[in-house]
């Protein structure tokens, strides 16, 4: 985790001071460089999170679509399954009007 490893130091150095020693300038540059690296890493994590959220939304949409199709197929299957039985039973009763057999 970049935030826990960054050793950011508040900018206590006089940034606008014209006589900054070279060592302090190098320290500031190193700190700024480290801050930039951490910011880039954080931005990368945000982009990764956005990609995961987008993929999750795509999967949710796909799941809803599959669920709707499955429901439609089940409804169609039930109506197809029940139709021939009803039709068959009607024919059986009319053919065997004297028959005491029950379905």
PDB file of C-alpha atoms in Angstrom:
ATOM      1  CA  UNK A   1       0.000   0.000   0.000  1.00  0.00           C
ATOM      2  CA  UNK A   2       1.614   3.194  -1.164  1.00  0.00           C
ATOM      3  CA  UNK A   3      -0.008   5.393   1.443  1.00  0.00           C
ATOM      4  CA  UNK A   4       1.529   3.418   4.279  1.00  0.00           C
ATOM      5  CA  UNK A   5       4.994   3.408   2.693  1.00  0.00           C
ATOM      6  CA  UNK A   6       5.107   7.033   1.620  1.00  0.00           C
ATOM      7  CA  UNK A   7       7.242   9.097   3.916  1.00  0.00           C
ATOM      8  CA  UNK A   8       5.678  12.381   3.035  1.00  0.00           C
ATOM      9  CA  UNK A   9       6.961  15.278   5.015  1.00  0.00           C
ATOM     10  CA  UNK A  10       4.921  18.442   5.165  1.00  0.00           C
ATOM     11  CA  UNK A  11       6.546  21.059   3.043  1.00  0.00           C
ATOM     12  CA  UNK A  12       8.204  22.947   5.854  1.00  0.00           C
ATOM     13  CA  UNK A  13      10.929  24.152   3.571  1.00  0.00           C
ATOM     14  CA  UNK A  14      10.574  27.692   2.299  1.00  0.00           C
ATOM     15  CA  UNK A  15       9.554  26.877  -1.259  1.00  0.00           C
ATOM     16  CA  UNK A  16       9.937  30.418  -2.552  1.00  0.00           C
ATOM     17  CA  UNK A  17      13.270  30.986  -0.771  1.00  0.00           C
ATOM     18  CA  UNK A  18      16.034  31.825  -3.260  1.00  0.00           C
ATOM     19  CA  UNK A  19      18.957  30.407  -1.180  1.00  0.00           C
ATOM     20  CA  UNK A  20      17.836  26.806  -0.682  1.00  0.00           C
ATOM     21  CA  UNK A  21      20.800  24.537  -0.147  1.00  0.00           C
ATOM     22  CA  UNK A  22      21.207  21.831  -2.782  1.00  0.00           C
ATOM     23  CA  UNK A  23      20.625  19.054  -0.231  1.00  0.00           C
ATOM     24  CA  UNK A  24      17.262  20.504   0.756  1.00  0.00           C
ATOM     25  CA  UNK A  25      16.303  20.938  -2.906  1.00  0.00           C
ATOM     26  CA  UNK A  26      17.181  17.304  -3.606  1.00  0.00           C
ATOM     27  CA  UNK A  27      15.204  16.211  -0.551  1.00  0.00           C
ATOM     28  CA  UNK A  28      12.208  18.175  -1.773  1.00  0.00           C
ATOM     29  CA  UNK A  29      12.532  16.677  -5.235  1.00  0.00           C
ATOM     30  CA  UNK A  30      12.690  13.177  -3.763  1.00  0.00           C
ATOM     31  CA  UNK A  31       9.640  13.845  -1.607  1.00  0.00           C
ATOM     32  CA  UNK A  32       7.737  15.302  -4.554  1.00  0.00           C
ATOM     33  CA  UNK A  33       8.787  12.364  -6.729  1.00  0.00           C
ATOM     34  CA  UNK A  34       7.548   9.942  -4.069  1.00  0.00           C
ATOM     35  CA  UNK A  35       4.286  11.858  -3.779  1.00  0.00           C
ATOM     36  CA  UNK A  36       3.794  11.691  -7.554  1.00  0.00           C
ATOM     37  CA  UNK A  37       4.439   7.928  -7.511  1.00  0.00           C
ATOM     38  CA  UNK A  38       1.884   7.460  -4.740  1.00  0.00           C
ATOM     39  CA  UNK A  39      -0.686   9.609  -6.520  1.00  0.00           C
ATOM     40  CA  UNK A  40      -0.157   7.621  -9.730  1.00  0.00           C
ATOM     41  CA  UNK A  41      -0.541   4.353  -7.821  1.00  0.00           C
ATOM     42  CA  UNK A  42      -3.736   5.632  -6.209  1.00  0.00           C
ATOM     43  CA  UNK A  43      -5.096   6.722  -9.575  1.00  0.00           C
ATOM     44  CA  UNK A  44      -4.283   3.267 -10.924  1.00  0.00           C
ATOM     45  CA  UNK A  45      -6.285   1.693  -8.109  1.00  0.00           C
ATOM     46  CA  UNK A  46      -9.216   3.994  -8.848  1.00  0.00           C
ATOM     47  CA  UNK A  47      -9.100   3.011 -12.522  1.00  0.00           C
ATOM     48  CA  UNK A  48      -8.998  -0.648 -11.502  1.00  0.00           C
ATOM     49  CA  UNK A  49     -11.988  -0.146  -9.207  1.00  0.00           C
ATOM     50  CA  UNK A  50     -13.892   1.610 -12.004  1.00  0.00           C
ATOM     51  CA  UNK A  51     -13.117  -1.290 -14.362  1.00  0.00           C
ATOM     52  CA  UNK A  52     -14.307  -3.810 -11.762  1.00  0.00           C
ATOM     53  CA  UNK A  53     -17.514  -1.846 -11.162  1.00  0.00           C
ATOM     54  CA  UNK A  54     -18.156  -1.643 -14.921  1.00  0.00           C
ATOM     55  CA  UNK A  55     -17.511  -5.383 -15.324  1.00  0.00           C
ATOM     56  CA  UNK A  56     -19.781  -6.092 -12.370  1.00  0.00           C
ATOM     57  CA  UNK A  57     -22.544  -4.026 -13.953  1.00  0.00           C
ATOM     58  CA  UNK A  58     -22.070  -5.888 -17.255  1.00  0.00           C
ATOM     59  CA  UNK A  59     -22.323  -9.218 -15.434  1.00  0.00           C
ATOM     60  CA  UNK A  60     -25.432  -8.051 -13.575  1.00  0.00           C
ATOM     61  CA  UNK A  61     -27.057  -7.016 -16.861  1.00  0.00           C
ATOM     62  CA  UNK A  62     -26.122 -10.364 -18.408  1.00  0.00           C
ATOM     63  CA  UNK A  63     -27.539 -12.232 -15.404  1.00  0.00           C
ATOM     64  CA  UNK A  64     -30.832 -10.331 -15.640  1.00  0.00           C
ATOM     65  CA  UNK A  65     -31.012 -11.125 -19.367  1.00  0.00           C
ATOM     66  CA  UNK A  66     -30.338 -14.833 -18.728  1.00  0.00           C
ATOM     67  CA  UNK A  67     -32.936 -14.872 -15.961  1.00  0.00           C
ATOM     68  CA  UNK A  68     -35.566 -13.296 -18.225  1.00  0.00           C
ATOM     69  CA  UNK A  69     -34.803 -15.755 -21.023  1.00  0.00           C
ATOM     70  CA  UNK A  70     -34.959 -18.700 -18.626  1.00  0.00           C
ATOM     71  CA  UNK A  71     -38.298 -17.500 -17.271  1.00  0.00           C
ATOM     72  CA  UNK A  72     -39.615 -17.127 -20.816  1.00  0.00           C
ATOM     73  CA  UNK A  73     -38.428 -20.635 -21.721  1.00  0.00           C
ATOM     74  CA  UNK A  74     -39.992 -22.092 -18.576  1.00  0.00           C
ATOM     75  CA  UNK A  75     -43.301 -20.389 -19.344  1.00  0.00           C
ATOM     76  CA  UNK A  76     -43.188 -21.630 -22.930  1.00  0.00           C
ATOM     77  CA  UNK A  77     -42.275 -25.146 -21.775  1.00  0.00           C
ATOM     78  CA  UNK A  78     -45.135 -25.212 -19.262  1.00  0.00           C
ATOM     79  CA  UNK A  79     -47.684 -24.059 -21.817  1.00  0.00           C
ATOM     80  CA  UNK A  80     -46.384 -26.566 -24.387  1.00  0.00           C
ATOM     81  CA  UNK A  81     -46.334 -29.324 -21.791  1.00  0.00           C
ATOM     82  CA  UNK A  82     -49.864 -28.624 -20.563  1.00  0.00           C
ATOM     83  CA  UNK A  83     -51.506 -28.087 -23.970  1.00  0.00           C
ATOM     84  CA  UNK A  84     -51.110 -31.640 -25.328  1.00  0.00           C
ATOM     85  CA  UNK A  85     -52.315 -33.165 -22.038  1.00  0.00           C
ATOM     86  CA  UNK A  86     -55.473 -31.085 -22.051  1.00  0.00           C
ATOM     87  CA  UNK A  87     -56.033 -31.829 -25.694  1.00  0.00           C
ATOM     88  CA  UNK A  88     -55.355 -35.529 -25.137  1.00  0.00           C
ATOM     89  CA  UNK A  89     -57.683 -35.691 -22.152  1.00  0.00           C
ATOM     90  CA  UNK A  90     -60.506 -34.049 -24.082  1.00  0.00           C
ATOM     91  CA  UNK A  91     -60.130 -36.528 -26.904  1.00  0.00           C
ATOM     92  CA  UNK A  92     -59.939 -39.431 -24.467  1.00  0.00           C
ATOM     93  CA  UNK A  93     -63.159 -38.426 -22.725  1.00  0.00           C
ATOM     94  CA  UNK A  94     -65.035 -37.975 -25.973  1.00  0.00           C
ATOM     95  CA  UNK A  95     -63.809 -41.303 -27.357  1.00  0.00           C
ATOM     96  CA  UNK A  96     -64.399 -43.189 -24.127  1.00  0.00           C
ATOM     97  CA  UNK A  97     -67.577 -41.564 -22.917  1.00  0.00           C
ATOM     98  CA  UNK A  98     -68.779 -44.796 -21.367  1.00  0.00           C
ATOM     99  CA  UNK A  99     -65.408 -45.685 -19.882  1.00  0.00           C
ATOM    100  CA  UNK A 100     -65.090 -45.242 -16.093  1.00  0.00           C
ATOM    101  CA  UNK A 101     -61.318 -44.819 -16.275  1.00  0.00           C
ATOM    102  CA  UNK A 102     -59.934 -41.660 -14.562  1.00  0.00           C
ATOM    103  CA  UNK A 103     -56.772 -39.849 -15.501  1.00  0.00           C
TER     104      UNK A 103
END
